[in-house]
PDB file of C-alpha atoms in Angstrom:
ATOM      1  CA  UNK W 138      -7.355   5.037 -21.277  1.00  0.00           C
ATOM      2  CA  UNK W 139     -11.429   4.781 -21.740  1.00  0.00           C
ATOM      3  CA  UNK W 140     -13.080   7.970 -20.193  1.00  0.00           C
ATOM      4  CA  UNK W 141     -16.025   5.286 -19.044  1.00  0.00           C
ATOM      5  CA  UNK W 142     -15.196   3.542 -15.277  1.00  0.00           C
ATOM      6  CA  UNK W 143     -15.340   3.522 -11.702  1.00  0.00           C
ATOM      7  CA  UNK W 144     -12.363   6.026 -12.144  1.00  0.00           C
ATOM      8  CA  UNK W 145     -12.957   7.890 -15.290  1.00  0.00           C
ATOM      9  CA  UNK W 146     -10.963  11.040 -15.447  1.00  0.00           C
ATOM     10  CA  UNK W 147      -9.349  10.709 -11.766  1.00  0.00           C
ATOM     11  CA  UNK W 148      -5.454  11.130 -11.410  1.00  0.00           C
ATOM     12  CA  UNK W 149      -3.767   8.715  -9.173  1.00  0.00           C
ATOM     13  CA  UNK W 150      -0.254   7.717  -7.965  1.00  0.00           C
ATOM     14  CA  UNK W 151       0.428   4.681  -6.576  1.00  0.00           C
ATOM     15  CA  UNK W 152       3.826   5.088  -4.071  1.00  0.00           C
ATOM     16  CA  UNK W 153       5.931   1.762  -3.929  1.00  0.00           C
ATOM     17  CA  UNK W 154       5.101  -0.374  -7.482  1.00  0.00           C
ATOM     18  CA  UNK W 155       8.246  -2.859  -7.811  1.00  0.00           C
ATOM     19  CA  UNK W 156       7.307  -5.965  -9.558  1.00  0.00           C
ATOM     20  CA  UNK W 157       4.556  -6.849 -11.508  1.00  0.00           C
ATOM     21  CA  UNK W 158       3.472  -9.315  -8.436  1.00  0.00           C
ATOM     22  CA  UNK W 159       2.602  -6.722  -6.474  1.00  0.00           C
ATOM     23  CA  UNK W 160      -0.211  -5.586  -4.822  1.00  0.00           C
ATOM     24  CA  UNK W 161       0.729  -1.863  -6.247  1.00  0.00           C
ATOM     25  CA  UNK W 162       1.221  -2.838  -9.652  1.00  0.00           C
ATOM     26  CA  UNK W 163      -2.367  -4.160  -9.638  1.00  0.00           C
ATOM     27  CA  UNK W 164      -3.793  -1.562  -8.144  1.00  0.00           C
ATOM     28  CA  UNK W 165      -2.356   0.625 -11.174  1.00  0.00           C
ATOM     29  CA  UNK W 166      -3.199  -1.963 -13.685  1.00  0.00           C
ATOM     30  CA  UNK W 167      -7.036  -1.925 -12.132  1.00  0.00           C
ATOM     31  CA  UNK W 168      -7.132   1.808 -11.465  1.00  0.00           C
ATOM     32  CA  UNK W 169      -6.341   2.163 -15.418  1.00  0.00           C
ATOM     33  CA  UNK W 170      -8.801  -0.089 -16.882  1.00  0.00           C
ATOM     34  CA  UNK W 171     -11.338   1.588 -14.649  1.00  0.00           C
ATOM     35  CA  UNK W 172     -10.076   4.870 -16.179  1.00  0.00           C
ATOM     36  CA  UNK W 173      -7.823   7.150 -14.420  1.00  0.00           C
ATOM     37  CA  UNK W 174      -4.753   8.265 -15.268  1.00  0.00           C
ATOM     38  CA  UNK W 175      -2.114   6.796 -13.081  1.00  0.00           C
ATOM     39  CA  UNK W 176       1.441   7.873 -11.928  1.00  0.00           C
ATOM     40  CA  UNK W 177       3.672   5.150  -9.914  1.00  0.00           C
ATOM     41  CA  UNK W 178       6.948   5.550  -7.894  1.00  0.00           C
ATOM     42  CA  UNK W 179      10.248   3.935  -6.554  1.00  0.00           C
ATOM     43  CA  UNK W 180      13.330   4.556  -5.596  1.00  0.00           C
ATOM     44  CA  UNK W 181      16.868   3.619  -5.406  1.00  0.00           C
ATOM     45  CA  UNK W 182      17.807   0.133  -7.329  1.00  0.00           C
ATOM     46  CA  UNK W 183      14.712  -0.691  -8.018  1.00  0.00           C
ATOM     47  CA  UNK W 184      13.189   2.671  -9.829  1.00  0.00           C
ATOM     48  CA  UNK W 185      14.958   0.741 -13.686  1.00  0.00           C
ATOM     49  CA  UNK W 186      13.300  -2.413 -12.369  1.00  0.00           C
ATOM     50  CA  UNK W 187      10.030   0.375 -11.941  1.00  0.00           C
ATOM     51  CA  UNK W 188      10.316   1.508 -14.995  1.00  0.00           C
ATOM     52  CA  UNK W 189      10.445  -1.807 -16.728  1.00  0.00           C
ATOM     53  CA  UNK W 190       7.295  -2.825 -15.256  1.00  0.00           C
ATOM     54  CA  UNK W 191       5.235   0.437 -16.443  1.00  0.00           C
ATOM     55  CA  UNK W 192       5.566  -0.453 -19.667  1.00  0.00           C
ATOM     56  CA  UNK W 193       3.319  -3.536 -18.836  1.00  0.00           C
ATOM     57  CA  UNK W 194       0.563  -1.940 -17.582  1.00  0.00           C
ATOM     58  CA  UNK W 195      -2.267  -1.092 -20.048  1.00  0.00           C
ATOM     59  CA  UNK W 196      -1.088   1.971 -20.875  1.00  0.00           C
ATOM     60  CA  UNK W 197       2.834   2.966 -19.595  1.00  0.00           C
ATOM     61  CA  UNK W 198       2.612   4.978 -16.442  1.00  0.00           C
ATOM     62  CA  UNK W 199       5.107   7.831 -15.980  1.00  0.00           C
ATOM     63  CA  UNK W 200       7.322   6.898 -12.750  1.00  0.00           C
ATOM     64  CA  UNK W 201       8.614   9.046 -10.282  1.00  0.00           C
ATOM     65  CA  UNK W 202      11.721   8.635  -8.219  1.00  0.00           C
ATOM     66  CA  UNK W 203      10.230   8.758  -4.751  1.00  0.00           C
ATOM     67  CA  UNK W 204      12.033   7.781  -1.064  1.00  0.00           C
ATOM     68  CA  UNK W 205       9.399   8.261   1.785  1.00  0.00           C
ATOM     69  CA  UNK W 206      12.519   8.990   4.125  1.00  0.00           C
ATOM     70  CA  UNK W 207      14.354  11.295   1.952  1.00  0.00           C
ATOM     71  CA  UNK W 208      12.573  14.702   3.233  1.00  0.00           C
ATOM     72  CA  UNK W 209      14.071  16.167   0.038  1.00  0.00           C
ATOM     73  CA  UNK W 210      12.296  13.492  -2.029  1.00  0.00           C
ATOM     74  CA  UNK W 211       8.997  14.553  -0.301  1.00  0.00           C
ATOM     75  CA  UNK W 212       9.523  18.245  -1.050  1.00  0.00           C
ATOM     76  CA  UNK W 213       9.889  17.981  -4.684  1.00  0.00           C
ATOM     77  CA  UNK W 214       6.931  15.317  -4.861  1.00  0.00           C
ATOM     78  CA  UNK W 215       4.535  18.044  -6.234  1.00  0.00           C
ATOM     79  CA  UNK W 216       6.620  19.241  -8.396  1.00  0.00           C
ATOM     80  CA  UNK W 217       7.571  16.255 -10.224  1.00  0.00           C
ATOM     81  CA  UNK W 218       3.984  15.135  -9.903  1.00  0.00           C
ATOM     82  CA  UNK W 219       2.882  18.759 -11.834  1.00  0.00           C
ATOM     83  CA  UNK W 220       5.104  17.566 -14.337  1.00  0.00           C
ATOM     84  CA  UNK W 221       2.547  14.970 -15.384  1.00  0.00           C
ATOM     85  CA  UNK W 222      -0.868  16.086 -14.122  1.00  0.00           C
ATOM     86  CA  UNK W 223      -2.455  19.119 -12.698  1.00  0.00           C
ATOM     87  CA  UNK W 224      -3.109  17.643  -9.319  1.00  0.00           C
ATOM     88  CA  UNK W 225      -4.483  13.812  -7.552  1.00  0.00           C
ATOM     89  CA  UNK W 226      -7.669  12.496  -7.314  1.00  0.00           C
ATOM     90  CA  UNK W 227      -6.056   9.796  -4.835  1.00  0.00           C
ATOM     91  CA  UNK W 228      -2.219   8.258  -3.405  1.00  0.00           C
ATOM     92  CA  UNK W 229      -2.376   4.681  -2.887  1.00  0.00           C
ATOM     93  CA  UNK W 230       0.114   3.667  -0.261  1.00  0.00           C
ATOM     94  CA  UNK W 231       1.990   0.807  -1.312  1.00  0.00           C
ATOM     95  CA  UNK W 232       5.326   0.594   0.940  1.00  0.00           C
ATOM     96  CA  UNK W 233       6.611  -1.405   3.559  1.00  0.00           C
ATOM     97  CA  UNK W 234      10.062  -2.780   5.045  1.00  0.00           C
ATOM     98  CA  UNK W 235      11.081  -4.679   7.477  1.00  0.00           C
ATOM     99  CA  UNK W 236      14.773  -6.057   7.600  1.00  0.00           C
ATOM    100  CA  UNK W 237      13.921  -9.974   7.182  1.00  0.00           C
ATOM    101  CA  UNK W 238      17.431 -11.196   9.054  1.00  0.00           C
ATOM    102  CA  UNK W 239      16.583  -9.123  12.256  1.00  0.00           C
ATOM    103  CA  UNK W 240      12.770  -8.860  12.470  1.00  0.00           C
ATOM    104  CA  UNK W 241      10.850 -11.234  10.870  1.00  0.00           C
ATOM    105  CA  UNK W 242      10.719 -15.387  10.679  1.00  0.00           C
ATOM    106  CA  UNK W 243      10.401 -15.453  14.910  1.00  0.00           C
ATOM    107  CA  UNK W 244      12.949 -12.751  15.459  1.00  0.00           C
ATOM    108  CA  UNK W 245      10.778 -10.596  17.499  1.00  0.00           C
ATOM    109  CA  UNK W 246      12.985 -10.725  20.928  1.00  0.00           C
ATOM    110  CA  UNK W 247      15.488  -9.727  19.478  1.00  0.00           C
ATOM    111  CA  UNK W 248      15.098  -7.292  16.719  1.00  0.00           C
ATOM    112  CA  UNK W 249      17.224  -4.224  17.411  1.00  0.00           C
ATOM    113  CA  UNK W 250      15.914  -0.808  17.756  1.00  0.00           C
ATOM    114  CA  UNK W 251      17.548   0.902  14.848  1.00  0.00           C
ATOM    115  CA  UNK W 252      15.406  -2.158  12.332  1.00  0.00           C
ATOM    116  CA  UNK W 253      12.686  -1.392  14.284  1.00  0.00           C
ATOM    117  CA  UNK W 254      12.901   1.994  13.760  1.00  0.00           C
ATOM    118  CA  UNK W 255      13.477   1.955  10.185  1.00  0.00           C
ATOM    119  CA  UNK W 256      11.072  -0.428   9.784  1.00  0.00           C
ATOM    120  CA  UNK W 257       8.198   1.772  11.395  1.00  0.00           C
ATOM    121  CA  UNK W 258       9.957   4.894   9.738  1.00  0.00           C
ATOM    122  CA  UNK W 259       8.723   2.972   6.493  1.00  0.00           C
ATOM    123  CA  UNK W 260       5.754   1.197   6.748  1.00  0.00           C
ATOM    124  CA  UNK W 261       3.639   3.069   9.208  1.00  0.00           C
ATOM    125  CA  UNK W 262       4.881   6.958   9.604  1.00  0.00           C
ATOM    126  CA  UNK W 263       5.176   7.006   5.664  1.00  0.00           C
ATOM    127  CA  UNK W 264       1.757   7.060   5.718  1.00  0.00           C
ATOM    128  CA  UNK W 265       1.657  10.505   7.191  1.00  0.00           C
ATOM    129  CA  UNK W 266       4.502  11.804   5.259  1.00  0.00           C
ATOM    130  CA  UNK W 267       3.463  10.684   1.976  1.00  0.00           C
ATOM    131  CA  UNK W 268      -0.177  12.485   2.324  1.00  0.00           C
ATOM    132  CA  UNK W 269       1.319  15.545   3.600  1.00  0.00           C
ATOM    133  CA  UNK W 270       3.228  15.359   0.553  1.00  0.00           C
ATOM    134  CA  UNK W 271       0.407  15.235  -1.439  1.00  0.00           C
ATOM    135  CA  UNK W 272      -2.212  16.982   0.296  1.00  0.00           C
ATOM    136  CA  UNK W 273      -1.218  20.500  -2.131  1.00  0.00           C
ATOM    137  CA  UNK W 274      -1.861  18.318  -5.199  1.00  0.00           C
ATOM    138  CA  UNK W 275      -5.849  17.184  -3.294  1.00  0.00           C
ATOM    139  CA  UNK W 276      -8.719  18.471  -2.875  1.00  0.00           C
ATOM    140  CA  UNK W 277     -11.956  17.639  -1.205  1.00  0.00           C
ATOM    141  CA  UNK W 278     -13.295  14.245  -2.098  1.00  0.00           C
ATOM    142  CA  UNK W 279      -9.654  13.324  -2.810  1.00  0.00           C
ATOM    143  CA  UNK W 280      -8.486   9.947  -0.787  1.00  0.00           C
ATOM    144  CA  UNK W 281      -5.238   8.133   0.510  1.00  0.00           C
ATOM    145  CA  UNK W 282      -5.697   4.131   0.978  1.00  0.00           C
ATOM    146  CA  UNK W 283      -2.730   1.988   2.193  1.00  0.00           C
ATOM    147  CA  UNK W 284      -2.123  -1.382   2.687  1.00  0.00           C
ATOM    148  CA  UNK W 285      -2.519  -3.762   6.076  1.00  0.00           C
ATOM    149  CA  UNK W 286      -2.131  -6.996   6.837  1.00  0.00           C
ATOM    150  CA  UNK W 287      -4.403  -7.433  10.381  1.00  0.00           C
ATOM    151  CA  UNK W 288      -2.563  -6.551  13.345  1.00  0.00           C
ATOM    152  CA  UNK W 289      -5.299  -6.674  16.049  1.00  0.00           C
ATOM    153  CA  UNK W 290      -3.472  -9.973  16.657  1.00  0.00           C
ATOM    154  CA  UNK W 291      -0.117 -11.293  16.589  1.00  0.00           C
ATOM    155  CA  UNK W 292       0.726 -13.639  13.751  1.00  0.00           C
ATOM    156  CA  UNK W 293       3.497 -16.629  13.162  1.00  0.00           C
ATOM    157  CA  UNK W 294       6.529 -15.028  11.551  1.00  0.00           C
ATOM    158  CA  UNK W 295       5.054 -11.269  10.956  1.00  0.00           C
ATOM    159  CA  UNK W 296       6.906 -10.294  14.245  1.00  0.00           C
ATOM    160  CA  UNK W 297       7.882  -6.660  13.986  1.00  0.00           C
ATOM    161  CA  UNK W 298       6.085  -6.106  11.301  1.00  0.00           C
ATOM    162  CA  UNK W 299       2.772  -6.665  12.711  1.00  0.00           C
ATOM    163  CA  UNK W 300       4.501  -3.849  15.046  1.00  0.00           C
ATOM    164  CA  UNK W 301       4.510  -1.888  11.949  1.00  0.00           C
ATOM    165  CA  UNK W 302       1.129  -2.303  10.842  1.00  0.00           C
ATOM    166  CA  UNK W 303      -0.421  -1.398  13.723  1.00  0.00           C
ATOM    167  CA  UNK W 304       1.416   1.508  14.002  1.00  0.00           C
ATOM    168  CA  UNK W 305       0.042   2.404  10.385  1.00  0.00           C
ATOM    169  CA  UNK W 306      -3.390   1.471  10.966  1.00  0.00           C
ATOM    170  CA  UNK W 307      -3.817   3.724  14.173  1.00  0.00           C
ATOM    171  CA  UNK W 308      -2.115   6.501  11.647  1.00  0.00           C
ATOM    172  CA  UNK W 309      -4.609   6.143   9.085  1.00  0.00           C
ATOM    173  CA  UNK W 310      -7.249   6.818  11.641  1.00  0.00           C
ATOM    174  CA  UNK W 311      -5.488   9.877  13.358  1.00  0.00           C
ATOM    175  CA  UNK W 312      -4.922  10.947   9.171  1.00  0.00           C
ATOM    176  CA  UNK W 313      -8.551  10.389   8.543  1.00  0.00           C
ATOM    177  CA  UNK W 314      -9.460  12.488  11.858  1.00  0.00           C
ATOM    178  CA  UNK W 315      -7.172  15.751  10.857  1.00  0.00           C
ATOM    179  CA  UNK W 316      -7.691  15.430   7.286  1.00  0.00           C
ATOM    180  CA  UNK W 317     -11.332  14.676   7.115  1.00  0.00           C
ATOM    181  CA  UNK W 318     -12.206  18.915   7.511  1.00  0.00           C
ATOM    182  CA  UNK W 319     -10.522  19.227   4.384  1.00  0.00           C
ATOM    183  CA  UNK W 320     -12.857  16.450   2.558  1.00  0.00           C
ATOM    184  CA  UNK W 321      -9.936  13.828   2.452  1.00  0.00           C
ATOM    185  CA  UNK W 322     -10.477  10.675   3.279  1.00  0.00           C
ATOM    186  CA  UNK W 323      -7.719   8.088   4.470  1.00  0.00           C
ATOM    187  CA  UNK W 324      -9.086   4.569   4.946  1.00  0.00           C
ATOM    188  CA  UNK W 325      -6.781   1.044   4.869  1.00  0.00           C
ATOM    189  CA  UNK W 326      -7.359  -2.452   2.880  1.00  0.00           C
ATOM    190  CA  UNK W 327      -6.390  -5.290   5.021  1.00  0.00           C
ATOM    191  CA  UNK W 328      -5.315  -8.264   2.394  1.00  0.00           C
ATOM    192  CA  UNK W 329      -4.830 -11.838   3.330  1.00  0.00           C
ATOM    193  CA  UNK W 330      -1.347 -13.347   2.414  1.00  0.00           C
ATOM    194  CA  UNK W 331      -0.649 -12.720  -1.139  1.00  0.00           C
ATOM    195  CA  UNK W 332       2.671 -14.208  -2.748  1.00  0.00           C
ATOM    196  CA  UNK W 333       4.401 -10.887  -3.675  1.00  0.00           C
ATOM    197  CA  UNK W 334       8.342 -10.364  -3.357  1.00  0.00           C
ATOM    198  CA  UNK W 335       8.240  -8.397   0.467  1.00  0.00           C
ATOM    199  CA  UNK W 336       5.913 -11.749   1.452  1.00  0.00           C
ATOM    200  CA  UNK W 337       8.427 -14.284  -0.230  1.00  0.00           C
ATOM    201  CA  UNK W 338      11.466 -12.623   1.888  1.00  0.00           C
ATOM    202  CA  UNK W 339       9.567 -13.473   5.309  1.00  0.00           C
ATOM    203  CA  UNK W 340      10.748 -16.565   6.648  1.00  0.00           C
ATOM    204  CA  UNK W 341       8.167 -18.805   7.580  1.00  0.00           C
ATOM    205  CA  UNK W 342       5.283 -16.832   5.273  1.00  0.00           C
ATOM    206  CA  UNK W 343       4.201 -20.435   4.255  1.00  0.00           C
ATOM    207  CA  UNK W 344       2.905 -20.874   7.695  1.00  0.00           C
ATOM    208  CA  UNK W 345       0.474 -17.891   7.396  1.00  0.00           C
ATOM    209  CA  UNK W 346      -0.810 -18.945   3.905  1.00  0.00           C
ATOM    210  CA  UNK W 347      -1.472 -22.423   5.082  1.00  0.00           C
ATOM    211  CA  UNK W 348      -3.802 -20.980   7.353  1.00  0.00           C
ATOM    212  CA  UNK W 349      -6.021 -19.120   5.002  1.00  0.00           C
ATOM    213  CA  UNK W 350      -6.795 -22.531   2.653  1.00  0.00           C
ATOM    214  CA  UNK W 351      -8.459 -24.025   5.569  1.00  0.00           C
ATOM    215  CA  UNK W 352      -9.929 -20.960   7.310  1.00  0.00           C
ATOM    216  CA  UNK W 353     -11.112 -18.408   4.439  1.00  0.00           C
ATOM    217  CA  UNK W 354     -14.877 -19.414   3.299  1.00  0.00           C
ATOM    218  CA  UNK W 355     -14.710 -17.391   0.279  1.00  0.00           C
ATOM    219  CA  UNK W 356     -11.356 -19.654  -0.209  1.00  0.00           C
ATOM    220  CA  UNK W 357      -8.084 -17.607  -0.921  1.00  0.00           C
ATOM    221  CA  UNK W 358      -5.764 -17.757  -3.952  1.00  0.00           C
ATOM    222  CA  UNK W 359      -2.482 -16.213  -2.465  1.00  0.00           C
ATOM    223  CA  UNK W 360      -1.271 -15.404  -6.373  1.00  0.00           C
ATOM    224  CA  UNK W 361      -4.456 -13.365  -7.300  1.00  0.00           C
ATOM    225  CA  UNK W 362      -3.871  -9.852  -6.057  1.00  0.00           C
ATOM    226  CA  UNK W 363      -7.051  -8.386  -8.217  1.00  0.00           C
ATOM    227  CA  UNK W 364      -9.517  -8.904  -5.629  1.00  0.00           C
ATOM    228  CA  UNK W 365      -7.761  -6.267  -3.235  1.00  0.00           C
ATOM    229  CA  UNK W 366      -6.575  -4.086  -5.901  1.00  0.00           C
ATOM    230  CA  UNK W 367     -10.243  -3.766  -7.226  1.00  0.00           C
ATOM    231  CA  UNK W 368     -10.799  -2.898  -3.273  1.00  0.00           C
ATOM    232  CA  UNK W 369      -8.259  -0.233  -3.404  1.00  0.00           C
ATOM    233  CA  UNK W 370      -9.781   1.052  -6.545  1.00  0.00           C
ATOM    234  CA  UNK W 371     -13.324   1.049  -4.704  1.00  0.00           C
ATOM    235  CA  UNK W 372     -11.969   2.893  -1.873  1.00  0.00           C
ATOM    236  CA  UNK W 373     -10.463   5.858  -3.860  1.00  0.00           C
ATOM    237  CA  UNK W 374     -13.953   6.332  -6.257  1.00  0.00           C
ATOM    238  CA  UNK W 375     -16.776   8.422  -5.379  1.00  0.00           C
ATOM    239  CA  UNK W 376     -18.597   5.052  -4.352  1.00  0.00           C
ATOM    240  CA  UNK W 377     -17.211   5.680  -0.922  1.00  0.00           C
ATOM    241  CA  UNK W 378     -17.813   9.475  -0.277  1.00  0.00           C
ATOM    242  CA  UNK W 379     -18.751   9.070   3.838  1.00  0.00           C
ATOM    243  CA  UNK W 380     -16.196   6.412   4.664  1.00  0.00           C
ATOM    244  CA  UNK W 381     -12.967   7.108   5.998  1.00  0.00           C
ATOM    245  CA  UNK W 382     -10.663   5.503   9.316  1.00  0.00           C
ATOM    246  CA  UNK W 383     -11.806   2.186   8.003  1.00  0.00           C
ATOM    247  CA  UNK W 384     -10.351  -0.860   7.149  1.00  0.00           C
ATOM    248  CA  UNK W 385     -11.707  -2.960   4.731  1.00  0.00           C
ATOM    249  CA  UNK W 386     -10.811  -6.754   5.159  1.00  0.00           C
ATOM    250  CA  UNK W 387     -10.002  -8.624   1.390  1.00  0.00           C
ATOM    251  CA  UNK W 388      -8.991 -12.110   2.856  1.00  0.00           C
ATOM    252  CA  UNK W 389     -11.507 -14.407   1.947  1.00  0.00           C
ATOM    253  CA  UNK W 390     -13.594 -13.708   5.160  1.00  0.00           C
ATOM    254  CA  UNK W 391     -11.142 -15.062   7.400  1.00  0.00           C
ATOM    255  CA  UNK W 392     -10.832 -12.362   9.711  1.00  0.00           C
ATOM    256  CA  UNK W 393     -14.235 -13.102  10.792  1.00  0.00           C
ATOM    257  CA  UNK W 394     -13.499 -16.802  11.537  1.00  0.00           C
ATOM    258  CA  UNK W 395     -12.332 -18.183  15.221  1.00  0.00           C
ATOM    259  CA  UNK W 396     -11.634 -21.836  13.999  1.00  0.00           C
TER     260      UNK W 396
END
């Protein structure tokens, strides 16, 4: 890619890039055309579907098989990383699961502990593990940005996974506390509803998006995930070299809206 952007000549790998739809995929696409050279990751089923999609990007992105859970998986992450690069500029945090027939779509009394578990296993303590996995691969004025969707409050349908979230947004700031010595920064970009394939499996996701086309002043087009990739991308250039525990809201403005 052009040596000339926002990320010229950074290395980045972008955990949990599935379809083309989603918010991962154009974070890589963005992160590219701004320069860097970009890794992605999957696991399971879906790495062939992962590896179907690179080849759409601007330029195909190596992928690397990659299960947050699998301790094994999170061992060997440098490793198969080294295989590609000599080390990361910045991990975008692109993962999240919650089982849709137990804990979302107004489930919430009674999701069972071992979704829950799973669910927070995924979306929220993955944070941790995935930037300890790539910490060896950082240095200072490296960063780590994941993905929120507001859980100060509690939302129709979201149920357990607004759990979720804010379990992952109070990691990011503990992450940005204990790895901020080392000149890594961890910050979070809160997105309003976008019309990816985890939002399409929530029952009663309509609800939310109804919401923002009314409430948003900027408006909010629920199939255009640039905006908050280009936010992602922001996050992880030198453009933000003080700012870390944050989130950043890419919704349209209508977190700052009470009616």
């Amino acid at each position: 890619m052009a040596n000339t952007g926002l990320l010229a000549g950074k290395r980045i790998l972008v955990a949990g890039v599935t379809m083309d739809s989603s918010i991962g995929f154009a974070a890589a696409k963005v992160a590219q055309e701004q320069g860097a050279t970009v890794l992605i990751s999957n696991f399971g089923r879906a790495l062939s579907i992962t590896k179907r999609i690179a080849k759409r990007l601007p330029a195909e992105a190596p992928v690397l098989e990659l299960d947050v859970t699998d301790p094994d998986h999170l061992a060997g992450l440098e490793a198969q990383v080294r295989e590609h690069v000599d080390g990361l500029d910045g991990v975008v945090h692109s993962i999240a699961y919650g089982n849709p027939e137990t804990l979302l779509g107004g489930k919430f009394l009674d999701g069972p502990w071992e979704d829950v578990a799973q669910a927070v296993q995924v979306s929220a303590y993955s944070l941790k593990s995935l930037a300890m996995a790539a910490k060896p691969l950082m240095t200072s004025g490296s960063g780590v940005v994941g993905l929120t969707f507001d859980a100060t409050v509690a939302w129709p349908a979201y149920d357990w996974m607004g759990v979720a979230k804010a379990g992952l947004e109070s990691c990011a700031r503990y992450l940005a506390r204990d790895l901020g010595p080392e000149g890594i920064r961890v910050n979070l970009v809160s997105a309003g509803p976008l019309r990816t394939l985890a939002a399409k499996a929530i029952p009663g996701f309509g609800d939310l998006e109804d919401m923002w086309s009314t409430r948003a002043p900027l408006g909010w087009d629920n199939t255009d995930q640039e905006p908050t990739a280009k936010a992602i991308c922001a996050l992880l250039s030198d453009f933000f070299p003080a700012t870390t525990g944050e989130i950043i809201h890419v919704d349209g403005g209508f977190h700052a809206m009470g009616a």
